[in-house]
Amino acid sequence: MAEGIKDKVAIVGMGCTRFGERWDADIKDLIAEATYEACADAGVEIKDIQAIWLGTQWGSQVVEGGVVTGTLLSSTLQTQYVPVTRVENACGTGAESLRGATYALAAKANDLVLAVGVEKLKDMGFGGLPSVWIGRWEPVYGAFGTGPGRYAMAATAYFAKYGLTPEQGKRILADISVKSHYYGARNPKAHLRREVTVEQVLNAPMIAWPLGLFDCCGVTDGASAAILCRTEDAKKYRKDYVTIKGFGIAASPGWGKERIDYDFTYWDATEAAAQMAYREAGIKNPRQDLDMVELHDCFSIAELIASESLFLCDKGKFKEQMGDKRAYYHDGEMPVNVSGGLKSFGHPVGASGCREVHEIYKQIQGKAEEPSRQMKDVKLGLAHNQGGHPGKFICGVTIVGAP
């Protein structure tokens, strides 16, 4: 019979590069920077690592022919014939690398492992991200979809369903972006470190209505890394380790955008993954039980809908229960993305999931890089990571906490 993963595996070291336009580094530099920081944090060396999971999506820029394998990492770190498994689930890649590493330990296949997420997007040679495949090829599709376009349609669907005027809806989203930049400005490793006002957000150039420039995350370089062992061995490395409380990975059926009755105002894969992780972690009331959440806010509307789909507030009540009460600030009732989130900290695709866990790990240890962001007595946090687009998501939820 299947057993849960709660408290069986510990994180004993983590590293995270500065995110941003890293013209000073290539993808291998980023892998090395994050990994060596994680090794120093755990007090181990590369030779001590028995297996590695590498999460990256758009790493094709460094390999002729577009095939990325584990040798991207082994050649960088000069590992000597240990298994390196490359994983990829679009923007949900980071959670997948952590999950693979965790289950190898739980199965007692290895004793000390490494998970790395990395992306070097600024070297793609053009602005933005590559075109997204539209799904099944049919004559009814006239053009490629875009991330901003698809999330914008989720925003207008939300406005319509809950009776918001365009002005009311835009203001709710603007408040989210102001919060993201407030924390990004206070995080030394964040990409976008400048505060913005509501007026600046509302008057910013339009990307895909109603999402303006400050409603969208940027294109970012960065890497993050974690070193894990079984919990019974954790004290050999450090006293203030954290443990994995629960995982949830859910892939949606994927035909949402093809169905005329599909409701784009909640993320079905997020709900499914959250329920898996909550069940494993023993969480009954997420808003009450969780001390912090780092969720996938590639766009401001993504934070709104993810908050509702993670059951942090009631559906259609984000404004009243999160925004109006400032509940999502670090001193509020349900802190969300106090790192700056994907929106302001940055979103190098394969690195984001592990980076979110890095923020929770540091907050639990009381070691947030900038004191004004440090929260009091953090014991339990959730990281949410999802790949795809509204109607076709694969979602990962990782819950970590104090032992």
C-alpha atoms as a printed R data frame, in Angstrom:
    type eleno elety resid chain resno       x      y       z
1   ATOM     1    CA   MET     A     1   0.000  0.000   0.000
2   ATOM     2    CA   ALA     A     2   1.236  3.478  -0.839
3   ATOM     3    CA   GLU     A     3   2.646  5.532   2.014
4   ATOM     4    CA   GLY     A     4   2.878  9.287   2.318
5   ATOM     5    CA   ILE     A     5   6.171 11.158   2.134
6   ATOM     6    CA   LYS     A     6   5.591 13.398   5.169
7   ATOM     7    CA   ASP     A     7   8.769 14.036   7.203
8   ATOM     8    CA   LYS     A     8  10.719 11.217   5.541
9   ATOM     9    CA   VAL     A     9  13.066 13.497   3.591
10  ATOM    10    CA   ALA     A    10  14.901 16.651   4.657
11  ATOM    11    CA   ILE     A    11  16.435 19.601   2.844
12  ATOM    12    CA   VAL     A    12  19.856 20.282   4.355
13  ATOM    13    CA   GLY     A    13  21.260 22.831   1.947
14  ATOM    14    CA   MET     A    14  19.979 25.303  -0.628
15  ATOM    15    CA   GLY     A    15  21.421 27.819  -3.049
16  ATOM    16    CA   CYS     A    16  19.963 30.426  -5.363
17  ATOM    17    CA   THR     A    17  21.659 32.751  -7.811
18  ATOM    18    CA   ARG     A    18  20.753 36.361  -8.237
19  ATOM    19    CA   PHE     A    19  17.946 36.401 -10.803
20  ATOM    20    CA   GLY     A    20  17.847 38.888 -13.656
21  ATOM    21    CA   GLU     A    21  19.570 39.687 -16.927
22  ATOM    22    CA   ARG     A    22  22.712 37.700 -16.220
23  ATOM    23    CA   TRP     A    23  24.871 38.755 -19.157
24  ATOM    24    CA   ASP     A    24  27.841 37.977 -16.912
25  ATOM    25    CA   ALA     A    25  27.050 34.255 -16.805
26  ATOM    26    CA   ASP     A    26  26.114 31.408 -19.130
27  ATOM    27    CA   ILE     A    27  23.873 28.507 -18.163
28  ATOM    28    CA   LYS     A    28  26.782 26.487 -16.790
29  ATOM    29    CA   ASP     A    29  27.897 29.414 -14.622
30  ATOM    30    CA   LEU     A    30  24.388 29.602 -13.175
31  ATOM    31    CA   ILE     A    31  24.299 25.857 -12.428
32  ATOM    32    CA   ALA     A    32  27.649 26.078 -10.682
33  ATOM    33    CA   GLU     A    33  26.750 29.223  -8.721
34  ATOM    34    CA   ALA     A    34  23.544 27.755  -7.270
35  ATOM    35    CA   THR     A    35  25.017 24.308  -6.639
36  ATOM    36    CA   TYR     A    36  28.170 25.484  -4.898
37  ATOM    37    CA   GLU     A    37  26.085 27.752  -2.660
38  ATOM    38    CA   ALA     A    38  23.862 24.781  -1.752
39  ATOM    39    CA   CYS     A    39  26.908 22.589  -1.066
40  ATOM    40    CA   ALA     A    40  28.453 25.243   1.175
41  ATOM    41    CA   ASP     A    41  25.139 25.618   2.986
42  ATOM    42    CA   ALA     A    42  24.997 21.855   3.647
43  ATOM    43    CA   GLY     A    43  28.719 21.465   4.307
44  ATOM    44    CA   VAL     A    44  29.212 18.874   1.562
45  ATOM    45    CA   GLU     A    45  31.194 18.578  -1.671
46  ATOM    46    CA   ILE     A    46  30.098 17.586  -5.156
47  ATOM    47    CA   LYS     A    47  31.837 14.219  -4.754
48  ATOM    48    CA   ASP     A    48  29.472 13.406  -1.869
49  ATOM    49    CA   ILE     A    49  26.365 13.630  -4.094
50  ATOM    50    CA   GLN     A    50  25.046 10.236  -5.239
51  ATOM    51    CA   ALA     A    51  22.356 11.281  -7.734
52  ATOM    52    CA   ILE     A    52  21.143 14.488  -9.357
53  ATOM    53    CA   TRP     A    53  17.922 15.788 -10.921
54  ATOM    54    CA   LEU     A    54  18.285 18.657 -13.382
55  ATOM    55    CA   GLY     A    55  15.196 20.681 -14.277
56  ATOM    56    CA   THR     A    56  15.383 22.904 -17.359
57  ATOM    57    CA   GLN     A    57  13.080 23.635 -20.269
58  ATOM    58    CA   TRP     A    58  14.586 26.105 -22.716
59  ATOM    59    CA   GLY     A    59  18.161 24.902 -22.274
60  ATOM    60    CA   SER     A    60  18.386 24.120 -25.975
61  ATOM    61    CA   GLN     A    61  20.357 27.306 -26.558
62  ATOM    62    CA   VAL     A    62  23.471 25.610 -25.240
63  ATOM    63    CA   VAL     A    63  23.266 22.343 -27.164
64  ATOM    64    CA   GLU     A    64  23.385 22.032 -30.920
65  ATOM    65    CA   GLY     A    65  20.358 20.152 -32.163
66  ATOM    66    CA   GLY     A    66  18.194 21.143 -29.200
67  ATOM    67    CA   VAL     A    67  18.692 18.006 -27.100
68  ATOM    68    CA   VAL     A    68  19.424 18.688 -23.446
69  ATOM    69    CA   THR     A    69  20.656 15.795 -21.312
70  ATOM    70    CA   GLY     A    70  22.161 15.318 -17.889
71  ATOM    71    CA   THR     A    71  25.594 15.983 -19.366
72  ATOM    72    CA   LEU     A    72  24.779 19.678 -19.243
73  ATOM    73    CA   LEU     A    73  25.223 19.378 -15.493
74  ATOM    74    CA   SER     A    74  27.823 16.610 -15.275
75  ATOM    75    CA   SER     A    75  30.194 18.486 -17.563
76  ATOM    76    CA   THR     A    76  29.646 21.679 -15.597
77  ATOM    77    CA   LEU     A    77  30.272 20.190 -12.156
78  ATOM    78    CA   GLN     A    78  32.613 17.422 -13.384
79  ATOM    79    CA   THR     A    79  30.646 14.732 -11.579
80  ATOM    80    CA   GLN     A    80  32.098 11.273 -12.020
81  ATOM    81    CA   TYR     A    81  29.544  8.888 -13.496
82  ATOM    82    CA   VAL     A    82  26.703  9.502 -11.037
83  ATOM    83    CA   PRO     A    83  23.163  9.445 -12.456
84  ATOM    84    CA   VAL     A    84  21.908 12.837 -13.679
85  ATOM    85    CA   THR     A    85  18.256 12.828 -14.725
86  ATOM    86    CA   ARG     A    86  16.978 15.763 -16.735
87  ATOM    87    CA   VAL     A    87  13.290 16.527 -16.085
88  ATOM    88    CA   GLU     A    88  10.957 19.010 -17.746
89  ATOM    89    CA   ASN     A    89   7.324 19.974 -17.228
90  ATOM    90    CA   ALA     A    90   7.306 23.467 -18.730
91  ATOM    91    CA   CYS     A    91   6.972 26.123 -16.001
92  ATOM    92    CA   GLY     A    92   6.286 23.317 -13.498
93  ATOM    93    CA   THR     A    93   9.759 21.861 -13.976
94  ATOM    94    CA   GLY     A    94  11.246 22.968 -10.660
95  ATOM    95    CA   ALA     A    95   8.750 21.053  -8.541
96  ATOM    96    CA   GLU     A    96   9.390 17.963 -10.648
97  ATOM    97    CA   SER     A    97  13.146 17.984  -9.994
98  ATOM    98    CA   LEU     A    98  12.588 18.203  -6.234
99  ATOM    99    CA   ARG     A    99  10.002 15.450  -6.351
100 ATOM   100    CA   GLY     A   100  12.291 13.033  -8.197
101 ATOM   101    CA   ALA     A   101  15.109 13.628  -5.741
102 ATOM   102    CA   THR     A   102  12.792 13.154  -2.769
103 ATOM   103    CA   TYR     A   103  11.369  9.844  -3.920
104 ATOM   104    CA   ALA     A   104  14.827  8.405  -4.648
105 ATOM   105    CA   LEU     A   105  15.711  9.030  -1.000
106 ATOM   106    CA   ALA     A   106  12.429  7.654   0.287
107 ATOM   107    CA   ALA     A   107  13.037  4.490  -1.740
108 ATOM   108    CA   LYS     A   108  16.519  4.264  -0.190
109 ATOM   109    CA   ALA     A   109  18.095  4.179  -3.613
110 ATOM   110    CA   ASN     A   110  20.440  6.988  -2.529
111 ATOM   111    CA   ASP     A   111  21.529  8.711   0.690
112 ATOM   112    CA   LEU     A   112  22.422 12.236  -0.468
113 ATOM   113    CA   VAL     A   113  21.057 13.842  -3.636
114 ATOM   114    CA   LEU     A   114  20.933 17.161  -5.467
115 ATOM   115    CA   ALA     A   115  18.069 18.891  -7.307
116 ATOM   116    CA   VAL     A   116  18.875 21.813  -9.622
117 ATOM   117    CA   GLY     A   117  16.613 24.091 -11.647
118 ATOM   118    CA   VAL     A   118  18.076 26.472 -14.224
119 ATOM   119    CA   GLU     A   119  17.165 28.603 -17.231
120 ATOM   120    CA   LYS     A   120  19.209 31.025 -19.343
121 ATOM   121    CA   LEU     A   121  16.481 32.825 -21.237
122 ATOM   122    CA   LYS     A   122  18.292 36.027 -22.142
123 ATOM   123    CA   ASP     A   123  20.571 34.085 -24.487
124 ATOM   124    CA   MET     A   124  17.684 32.975 -26.697
125 ATOM   125    CA   GLY     A   125  18.530 35.632 -29.268
126 ATOM   126    CA   PHE     A   126  15.120 37.325 -29.282
127 ATOM   127    CA   GLY     A   127  12.689 38.954 -26.868
128 ATOM   128    CA   GLY     A   128  10.072 36.962 -24.979
129 ATOM   129    CA   LEU     A   129   9.766 33.200 -25.094
130 ATOM   130    CA   PRO     A   130   9.487 30.838 -28.049
131 ATOM   131    CA   SER     A   131   6.015 30.343 -29.524
132 ATOM   132    CA   VAL     A   132   3.752 27.953 -27.687
133 ATOM   133    CA   TRP     A   133   2.336 25.042 -29.618
134 ATOM   134    CA   ILE     A   134  -1.390 25.626 -29.936
135 ATOM   135    CA   GLY     A   135  -2.379 22.096 -29.043
136 ATOM   136    CA   ARG     A   136  -4.045 19.809 -31.514
137 ATOM   137    CA   TRP     A   137  -3.604 20.995 -35.099
138 ATOM   138    CA   GLU     A   138  -6.997 21.922 -36.522
139 ATOM   139    CA   PRO     A   139  -8.234 24.463 -39.075
140 ATOM   140    CA   VAL     A   140 -10.091 26.423 -36.391
141 ATOM   141    CA   TYR     A   141  -6.807 27.632 -34.954
142 ATOM   142    CA   GLY     A   142  -5.515 30.557 -36.906
143 ATOM   143    CA   ALA     A   143  -2.545 31.608 -34.833
144 ATOM   144    CA   PHE     A   144  -0.182 30.583 -32.082
145 ATOM   145    CA   GLY     A   145  -1.266 31.250 -28.542
146 ATOM   146    CA   THR     A   146   0.737 33.451 -26.203
147 ATOM   147    CA   GLY     A   147   1.059 33.372 -22.446
148 ATOM   148    CA   PRO     A   148  -0.184 36.947 -21.980
149 ATOM   149    CA   GLY     A   149  -3.108 36.358 -24.348
150 ATOM   150    CA   ARG     A   150  -4.282 33.207 -22.650
151 ATOM   151    CA   TYR     A   151  -3.995 34.596 -19.118
152 ATOM   152    CA   ALA     A   152  -5.731 37.794 -20.278
153 ATOM   153    CA   MET     A   153  -8.724 35.726 -21.339
154 ATOM   154    CA   ALA     A   154  -8.798 34.145 -17.873
155 ATOM   155    CA   ALA     A   155  -8.852 37.656 -16.415
156 ATOM   156    CA   THR     A   156 -11.789 38.831 -18.535
157 ATOM   157    CA   ALA     A   157 -13.646 35.597 -17.753
158 ATOM   158    CA   TYR     A   158 -13.117 36.271 -14.025
159 ATOM   159    CA   PHE     A   159 -14.339 39.864 -14.349
160 ATOM   160    CA   ALA     A   160 -17.477 38.684 -16.160
161 ATOM   161    CA   LYS     A   161 -18.280 35.813 -13.808
162 ATOM   162    CA   TYR     A   162 -18.014 37.903 -10.650
163 ATOM   163    CA   GLY     A   163 -19.597 41.098 -11.997
164 ATOM   164    CA   LEU     A   164 -16.508 43.303 -11.944
165 ATOM   165    CA   THR     A   165 -16.293 46.339 -14.182
166 ATOM   166    CA   PRO     A   166 -13.068 46.616 -16.181
167 ATOM   167    CA   GLU     A   167 -11.954 49.393 -13.839
168 ATOM   168    CA   GLN     A   168 -12.647 47.313 -10.729
169 ATOM   169    CA   GLY     A   169 -10.883 44.273 -12.145
170 ATOM   170    CA   LYS     A   170  -7.833 46.235 -13.255
171 ATOM   171    CA   ARG     A   171  -7.546 47.844  -9.804
172 ATOM   172    CA   ILE     A   172  -7.548 44.451  -8.037
173 ATOM   173    CA   LEU     A   173  -4.765 43.259 -10.342
174 ATOM   174    CA   ALA     A   174  -2.824 46.507  -9.879
175 ATOM   175    CA   ASP     A   175  -2.796 46.054  -6.112
176 ATOM   176    CA   ILE     A   176  -1.249 42.597  -6.602
177 ATOM   177    CA   SER     A   177   1.515 43.993  -8.828
178 ATOM   178    CA   VAL     A   178   2.261 46.801  -6.368
179 ATOM   179    CA   LYS     A   179   2.686 44.176  -3.638
180 ATOM   180    CA   SER     A   180   4.976 42.041  -5.824
181 ATOM   181    CA   HIS     A   181   7.264 44.978  -6.572
182 ATOM   182    CA   TYR     A   182   7.230 46.097  -2.922
183 ATOM   183    CA   TYR     A   183   8.848 42.802  -1.957
184 ATOM   184    CA   GLY     A   184  11.050 42.549  -5.034
185 ATOM   185    CA   ALA     A   185  12.552 45.904  -4.099
186 ATOM   186    CA   ARG     A   186  13.484 44.403  -0.728
187 ATOM   187    CA   ASN     A   187  15.045 41.193  -2.037
188 ATOM   188    CA   PRO     A   188  18.737 41.410  -3.023
189 ATOM   189    CA   LYS     A   189  18.427 38.445  -5.399
190 ATOM   190    CA   ALA     A   190  15.300 39.654  -7.230
191 ATOM   191    CA   HIS     A   191  15.252 40.692 -10.888
192 ATOM   192    CA   LEU     A   192  12.937 43.723 -10.685
193 ATOM   193    CA   ARG     A   193  13.934 45.754  -7.642
194 ATOM   194    CA   ARG     A   194  11.863 48.906  -8.020
195 ATOM   195    CA   GLU     A   195   8.582 49.744  -6.339
196 ATOM   196    CA   VAL     A   196   5.664 50.845  -8.520
197 ATOM   197    CA   THR     A   197   2.437 52.687  -7.734
198 ATOM   198    CA   VAL     A   198  -1.123 51.721  -8.575
199 ATOM   199    CA   GLU     A   199  -1.236 54.605 -11.042
200 ATOM   200    CA   GLN     A   200   1.886 53.374 -12.814
201 ATOM   201    CA   VAL     A   201   0.422 49.888 -13.122
202 ATOM   202    CA   LEU     A   202  -2.931 51.153 -14.418
203 ATOM   203    CA   ASN     A   203  -1.319 53.466 -16.976
204 ATOM   204    CA   ALA     A   204   1.403 51.092 -18.171
205 ATOM   205    CA   PRO     A   205   1.592 50.050 -21.844
206 ATOM   206    CA   MET     A   206  -0.905 47.302 -22.646
207 ATOM   207    CA   ILE     A   207   0.414 43.798 -23.390
208 ATOM   208    CA   ALA     A   208  -2.864 41.859 -23.720
209 ATOM   209    CA   TRP     A   209  -5.914 43.587 -22.253
210 ATOM   210    CA   PRO     A   210  -6.429 43.812 -19.335
211 ATOM   211    CA   LEU     A   211  -2.817 42.858 -18.592
212 ATOM   212    CA   GLY     A   212  -0.396 45.758 -18.861
213 ATOM   213    CA   LEU     A   213   3.371 45.787 -18.609
214 ATOM   214    CA   PHE     A   214   3.421 45.588 -14.795
215 ATOM   215    CA   ASP     A   215   0.930 42.704 -14.762
216 ATOM   216    CA   CYS     A   216   3.432 40.422 -16.531
217 ATOM   217    CA   CYS     A   217   6.653 38.820 -15.311
218 ATOM   218    CA   GLY     A   218   9.829 39.473 -17.225
219 ATOM   219    CA   VAL     A   219  12.250 37.183 -19.031
220 ATOM   220    CA   THR     A   220  14.843 36.160 -16.481
221 ATOM   221    CA   ASP     A   221  18.018 34.134 -16.021
222 ATOM   222    CA   GLY     A   222  18.699 32.193 -12.847
223 ATOM   223    CA   ALA     A   223  19.207 28.884 -11.052
224 ATOM   224    CA   SER     A   224  18.376 27.307  -7.721
225 ATOM   225    CA   ALA     A   225  19.533 24.120  -6.026
226 ATOM   226    CA   ALA     A   226  18.688 21.898  -3.073
227 ATOM   227    CA   ILE     A   227  20.580 19.114  -1.282
228 ATOM   228    CA   LEU     A   228  18.449 16.465   0.359
229 ATOM   229    CA   CYS     A   229  18.840 13.385   2.540
230 ATOM   230    CA   ARG     A   230  16.593 11.148   4.582
231 ATOM   231    CA   THR     A   231  15.414 12.861   7.755
232 ATOM   232    CA   GLU     A   232  17.169 10.418  10.088
233 ATOM   233    CA   ASP     A   233  20.489 11.595   8.593
234 ATOM   234    CA   ALA     A   234  19.723 15.325   8.537
235 ATOM   235    CA   LYS     A   235  21.385 16.245  11.827
236 ATOM   236    CA   LYS     A   236  24.733 15.117  10.415
237 ATOM   237    CA   TYR     A   237  24.550 18.177   8.168
238 ATOM   238    CA   ARG     A   238  22.727 20.854  10.174
239 ATOM   239    CA   LYS     A   239  20.298 21.456  13.028
240 ATOM   240    CA   ASP     A   240  17.938 23.828  11.231
241 ATOM   241    CA   TYR     A   241  16.934 21.546   8.346
242 ATOM   242    CA   VAL     A   242  13.406 21.466   6.967
243 ATOM   243    CA   THR     A   243  11.388 18.433   5.951
244 ATOM   244    CA   ILE     A   244   9.125 17.628   3.026
245 ATOM   245    CA   LYS     A   245   5.543 17.498   4.274
246 ATOM   246    CA   GLY     A   246   3.724 16.694   1.058
247 ATOM   247    CA   PHE     A   247   3.776 16.698  -2.737
248 ATOM   248    CA   GLY     A   248   1.018 16.991  -5.281
249 ATOM   249    CA   ILE     A   249   1.532 16.756  -9.042
250 ATOM   250    CA   ALA     A   250  -1.554 16.917 -11.261
251 ATOM   251    CA   ALA     A   251  -1.824 17.038 -15.058
252 ATOM   252    CA   SER     A   252  -5.169 18.265 -16.367
253 ATOM   253    CA   PRO     A   253  -7.005 16.455 -19.190
254 ATOM   254    CA   GLY     A   254  -5.809 19.387 -21.294
255 ATOM   255    CA   TRP     A   255  -8.782 20.167 -23.505
256 ATOM   256    CA   GLY     A   256 -10.092 23.190 -21.636
257 ATOM   257    CA   LYS     A   257  -9.600 25.652 -24.448
258 ATOM   258    CA   GLU     A   258 -11.375 23.331 -26.873
259 ATOM   259    CA   ARG     A   259 -14.529 23.169 -24.719
260 ATOM   260    CA   ILE     A   260 -17.143 25.895 -24.875
261 ATOM   261    CA   ASP     A   261 -18.296 25.108 -21.325
262 ATOM   262    CA   TYR     A   262 -14.839 25.221 -19.698
263 ATOM   263    CA   ASP     A   263 -14.569 27.610 -16.738
264 ATOM   264    CA   PHE     A   264 -11.285 29.507 -16.929
265 ATOM   265    CA   THR     A   265 -11.782 31.243 -13.564
266 ATOM   266    CA   TYR     A   266 -10.140 28.500 -11.511
267 ATOM   267    CA   TRP     A   267  -7.177 26.194 -12.111
268 ATOM   268    CA   ASP     A   268  -8.428 22.586 -11.987
269 ATOM   269    CA   ALA     A   269  -4.915 21.074 -11.925
270 ATOM   270    CA   THR     A   270  -3.941 23.371  -9.051
271 ATOM   271    CA   GLU     A   271  -6.968 22.301  -7.062
272 ATOM   272    CA   ALA     A   272  -6.160 18.620  -7.643
273 ATOM   273    CA   ALA     A   273  -2.463 18.990  -6.767
274 ATOM   274    CA   ALA     A   274  -3.285 21.041  -3.670
275 ATOM   275    CA   GLN     A   275  -5.737 18.457  -2.407
276 ATOM   276    CA   MET     A   276  -3.089 15.715  -2.839
277 ATOM   277    CA   ALA     A   277  -0.459 17.720  -0.973
278 ATOM   278    CA   TYR     A   278  -2.830 18.868   1.778
279 ATOM   279    CA   ARG     A   279  -3.953 15.293   2.367
280 ATOM   280    CA   GLU     A   280  -0.365 14.076   2.627
281 ATOM   281    CA   ALA     A   281   0.689 16.945   4.911
282 ATOM   282    CA   GLY     A   282  -2.421 16.652   7.087
283 ATOM   283    CA   ILE     A   283  -3.617 20.171   6.304
284 ATOM   284    CA   LYS     A   284  -7.322 20.742   6.870
285 ATOM   285    CA   ASN     A   285  -7.552 24.532   6.641
286 ATOM   286    CA   PRO     A   286  -4.831 25.945   4.332
287 ATOM   287    CA   ARG     A   287  -5.398 29.588   5.263
288 ATOM   288    CA   GLN     A   288  -5.119 28.770   8.945
289 ATOM   289    CA   ASP     A   289  -2.447 26.071   8.809
290 ATOM   290    CA   LEU     A   290   0.036 27.576   6.323
291 ATOM   291    CA   ASP     A   291   2.350 30.376   7.452
292 ATOM   292    CA   MET     A   292   3.304 31.448   3.930
293 ATOM   293    CA   VAL     A   293   2.747 30.617   0.273
294 ATOM   294    CA   GLU     A   294   4.960 31.122  -2.763
295 ATOM   295    CA   LEU     A   295   2.693 30.644  -5.779
296 ATOM   296    CA   HIS     A   296   2.997 30.801  -9.542
297 ATOM   297    CA   ASP     A   297   2.255 34.431 -10.454
298 ATOM   298    CA   CYS     A   298   3.606 34.736 -13.972
299 ATOM   299    CA   PHE     A   299   0.816 37.318 -14.386
300 ATOM   300    CA   SER     A   300  -1.115 39.256 -11.735
301 ATOM   301    CA   ILE     A   301  -4.318 37.384 -12.604
302 ATOM   302    CA   ALA     A   302  -2.411 34.123 -12.019
303 ATOM   303    CA   GLU     A   303  -1.846 35.084  -8.372
304 ATOM   304    CA   LEU     A   304  -5.524 35.893  -7.932
305 ATOM   305    CA   ILE     A   305  -6.841 32.655  -9.427
306 ATOM   306    CA   ALA     A   306  -4.132 30.478  -7.852
307 ATOM   307    CA   SER     A   307  -4.957 31.903  -4.409
308 ATOM   308    CA   GLU     A   308  -8.557 30.826  -4.838
309 ATOM   309    CA   SER     A   309  -7.626 27.456  -6.368
310 ATOM   310    CA   LEU     A   310  -5.244 26.702  -3.479
311 ATOM   311    CA   PHE     A   311  -8.207 27.371  -1.145
312 ATOM   312    CA   LEU     A   312  -6.482 30.349   0.508
313 ATOM   313    CA   CYS     A   313  -9.718 32.295   0.049
314 ATOM   314    CA   ASP     A   314 -13.199 31.605  -1.275
315 ATOM   315    CA   LYS     A   315 -13.896 31.647  -5.017
316 ATOM   316    CA   GLY     A   316 -14.828 35.109  -6.193
317 ATOM   317    CA   LYS     A   317 -13.821 36.628  -2.831
318 ATOM   318    CA   PHE     A   318 -10.158 37.443  -3.481
319 ATOM   319    CA   LYS     A   319 -10.751 41.187  -3.273
320 ATOM   320    CA   GLU     A   320 -12.583 41.036   0.044
321 ATOM   321    CA   GLN     A   321 -10.491 38.313   1.716
322 ATOM   322    CA   MET     A   322  -6.987 39.026   0.346
323 ATOM   323    CA   GLY     A   323  -6.680 42.453  -1.298
324 ATOM   324    CA   ASP     A   324  -8.868 44.702   0.850
325 ATOM   325    CA   LYS     A   325  -7.486 43.179   4.069
326 ATOM   326    CA   ARG     A   326  -3.879 43.226   2.833
327 ATOM   327    CA   ALA     A   327  -3.895 39.611   3.975
328 ATOM   328    CA   TYR     A   328  -1.256 38.711   1.385
329 ATOM   329    CA   TYR     A   329   1.437 40.991   2.877
330 ATOM   330    CA   HIS     A   330   4.102 39.504   5.174
331 ATOM   331    CA   ASP     A   331   2.331 40.784   8.276
332 ATOM   332    CA   GLY     A   332  -1.105 39.784   7.014
333 ATOM   333    CA   GLU     A   333  -3.306 36.785   7.664
334 ATOM   334    CA   MET     A   334  -2.128 34.791   4.607
335 ATOM   335    CA   PRO     A   335   1.254 35.988   3.261
336 ATOM   336    CA   VAL     A   336   1.728 35.277  -0.455
337 ATOM   337    CA   ASN     A   337   4.889 35.814  -2.516
338 ATOM   338    CA   VAL     A   338   6.831 37.874   0.001
339 ATOM   339    CA   SER     A   339   9.911 37.093  -2.094
340 ATOM   340    CA   GLY     A   340   8.517 39.275  -4.892
341 ATOM   341    CA   GLY     A   341   7.115 36.215  -6.663
342 ATOM   342    CA   LEU     A   342   7.680 35.289 -10.271
343 ATOM   343    CA   LYS     A   343   6.408 38.749 -11.152
344 ATOM   344    CA   SER     A   344   9.223 40.646  -9.466
345 ATOM   345    CA   PHE     A   345  11.797 38.096  -8.277
346 ATOM   346    CA   GLY     A   346  11.799 36.614 -11.772
347 ATOM   347    CA   HIS     A   347  10.805 33.467 -13.625
348 ATOM   348    CA   PRO     A   348  13.638 31.495 -15.234
349 ATOM   349    CA   VAL     A   349  11.311 28.631 -16.101
350 ATOM   350    CA   GLY     A   350  13.107 25.542 -14.762
351 ATOM   351    CA   ALA     A   351  14.405 27.313 -11.658
352 ATOM   352    CA   SER     A   352  11.208 28.817 -10.254
353 ATOM   353    CA   GLY     A   353   9.819 25.832  -8.317
354 ATOM   354    CA   CYS     A   354  13.046 25.170  -6.428
355 ATOM   355    CA   ARG     A   355  13.501 28.931  -5.895
356 ATOM   356    CA   GLU     A   356  10.080 29.153  -4.242
357 ATOM   357    CA   VAL     A   357  11.082 26.401  -1.798
358 ATOM   358    CA   HIS     A   358  14.363 28.280  -1.183
359 ATOM   359    CA   GLU     A   359  12.347 31.286   0.051
360 ATOM   360    CA   ILE     A   360  10.351 29.135   2.486
361 ATOM   361    CA   TYR     A   361  13.526 27.342   3.659
362 ATOM   362    CA   LYS     A   362  15.196 30.680   4.468
363 ATOM   363    CA   GLN     A   363  12.094 32.093   6.148
364 ATOM   364    CA   ILE     A   364  11.793 29.018   8.413
365 ATOM   365    CA   GLN     A   365  15.466 29.411   9.365
366 ATOM   366    CA   GLY     A   366  14.992 33.134  10.027
367 ATOM   367    CA   LYS     A   367  17.525 33.964   7.317
368 ATOM   368    CA   ALA     A   368  15.609 36.036   4.763
369 ATOM   369    CA   GLU     A   369  18.222 38.048   2.867
370 ATOM   370    CA   GLU     A   370  16.703 41.417   3.844
371 ATOM   371    CA   PRO     A   371  15.456 41.794   7.461
372 ATOM   372    CA   SER     A   372  12.317 43.744   6.558
373 ATOM   373    CA   ARG     A   373  11.009 40.691   4.673
374 ATOM   374    CA   GLN     A   374  11.622 38.238   7.503
375 ATOM   375    CA   MET     A   375   8.397 36.877   8.957
376 ATOM   376    CA   LYS     A   376   7.987 35.718  12.537
377 ATOM   377    CA   ASP     A   377   7.837 32.067  13.553
378 ATOM   378    CA   VAL     A   378   7.389 30.472  10.124
379 ATOM   379    CA   LYS     A   379   6.819 26.724  10.488
380 ATOM   380    CA   LEU     A   380   5.001 25.625   7.347
381 ATOM   381    CA   GLY     A   381   4.982 26.883   3.764
382 ATOM   382    CA   LEU     A   382   3.665 25.922   0.344
383 ATOM   383    CA   ALA     A   383   5.310 26.312  -3.066
384 ATOM   384    CA   HIS     A   384   3.059 26.208  -6.156
385 ATOM   385    CA   ASN     A   385   4.446 25.705  -9.631
386 ATOM   386    CA   GLN     A   386   2.540 25.144 -12.860
387 ATOM   387    CA   GLY     A   387   3.332 24.640 -16.515
388 ATOM   388    CA   GLY     A   388   1.124 25.143 -19.548
389 ATOM   389    CA   HIS     A   389  -1.711 27.624 -19.823
390 ATOM   390    CA   PRO     A   390  -5.324 28.056 -18.667
391 ATOM   391    CA   GLY     A   391  -7.206 24.978 -19.825
392 ATOM   392    CA   LYS     A   392  -4.080 22.824 -20.056
393 ATOM   393    CA   PHE     A   393  -1.941 22.857 -16.925
394 ATOM   394    CA   ILE     A   394   0.398 20.508 -15.133
395 ATOM   395    CA   CYS     A   395   0.728 21.680 -11.558
396 ATOM   396    CA   GLY     A   396   3.104 20.891  -8.721
397 ATOM   397    CA   VAL     A   397   2.520 21.716  -5.062
398 ATOM   398    CA   THR     A   398   5.325 21.229  -2.536
399 ATOM   399    CA   ILE     A   399   4.785 21.683   1.192
400 ATOM   400    CA   VAL     A   400   7.813 22.008   3.465
401 ATOM   401    CA   GLY     A   401   8.144 22.832   7.127
402 ATOM   402    CA   ALA     A   402  10.029 22.641  10.357
403 ATOM   403    CA   PRO     A   403  10.621 19.055  11.587
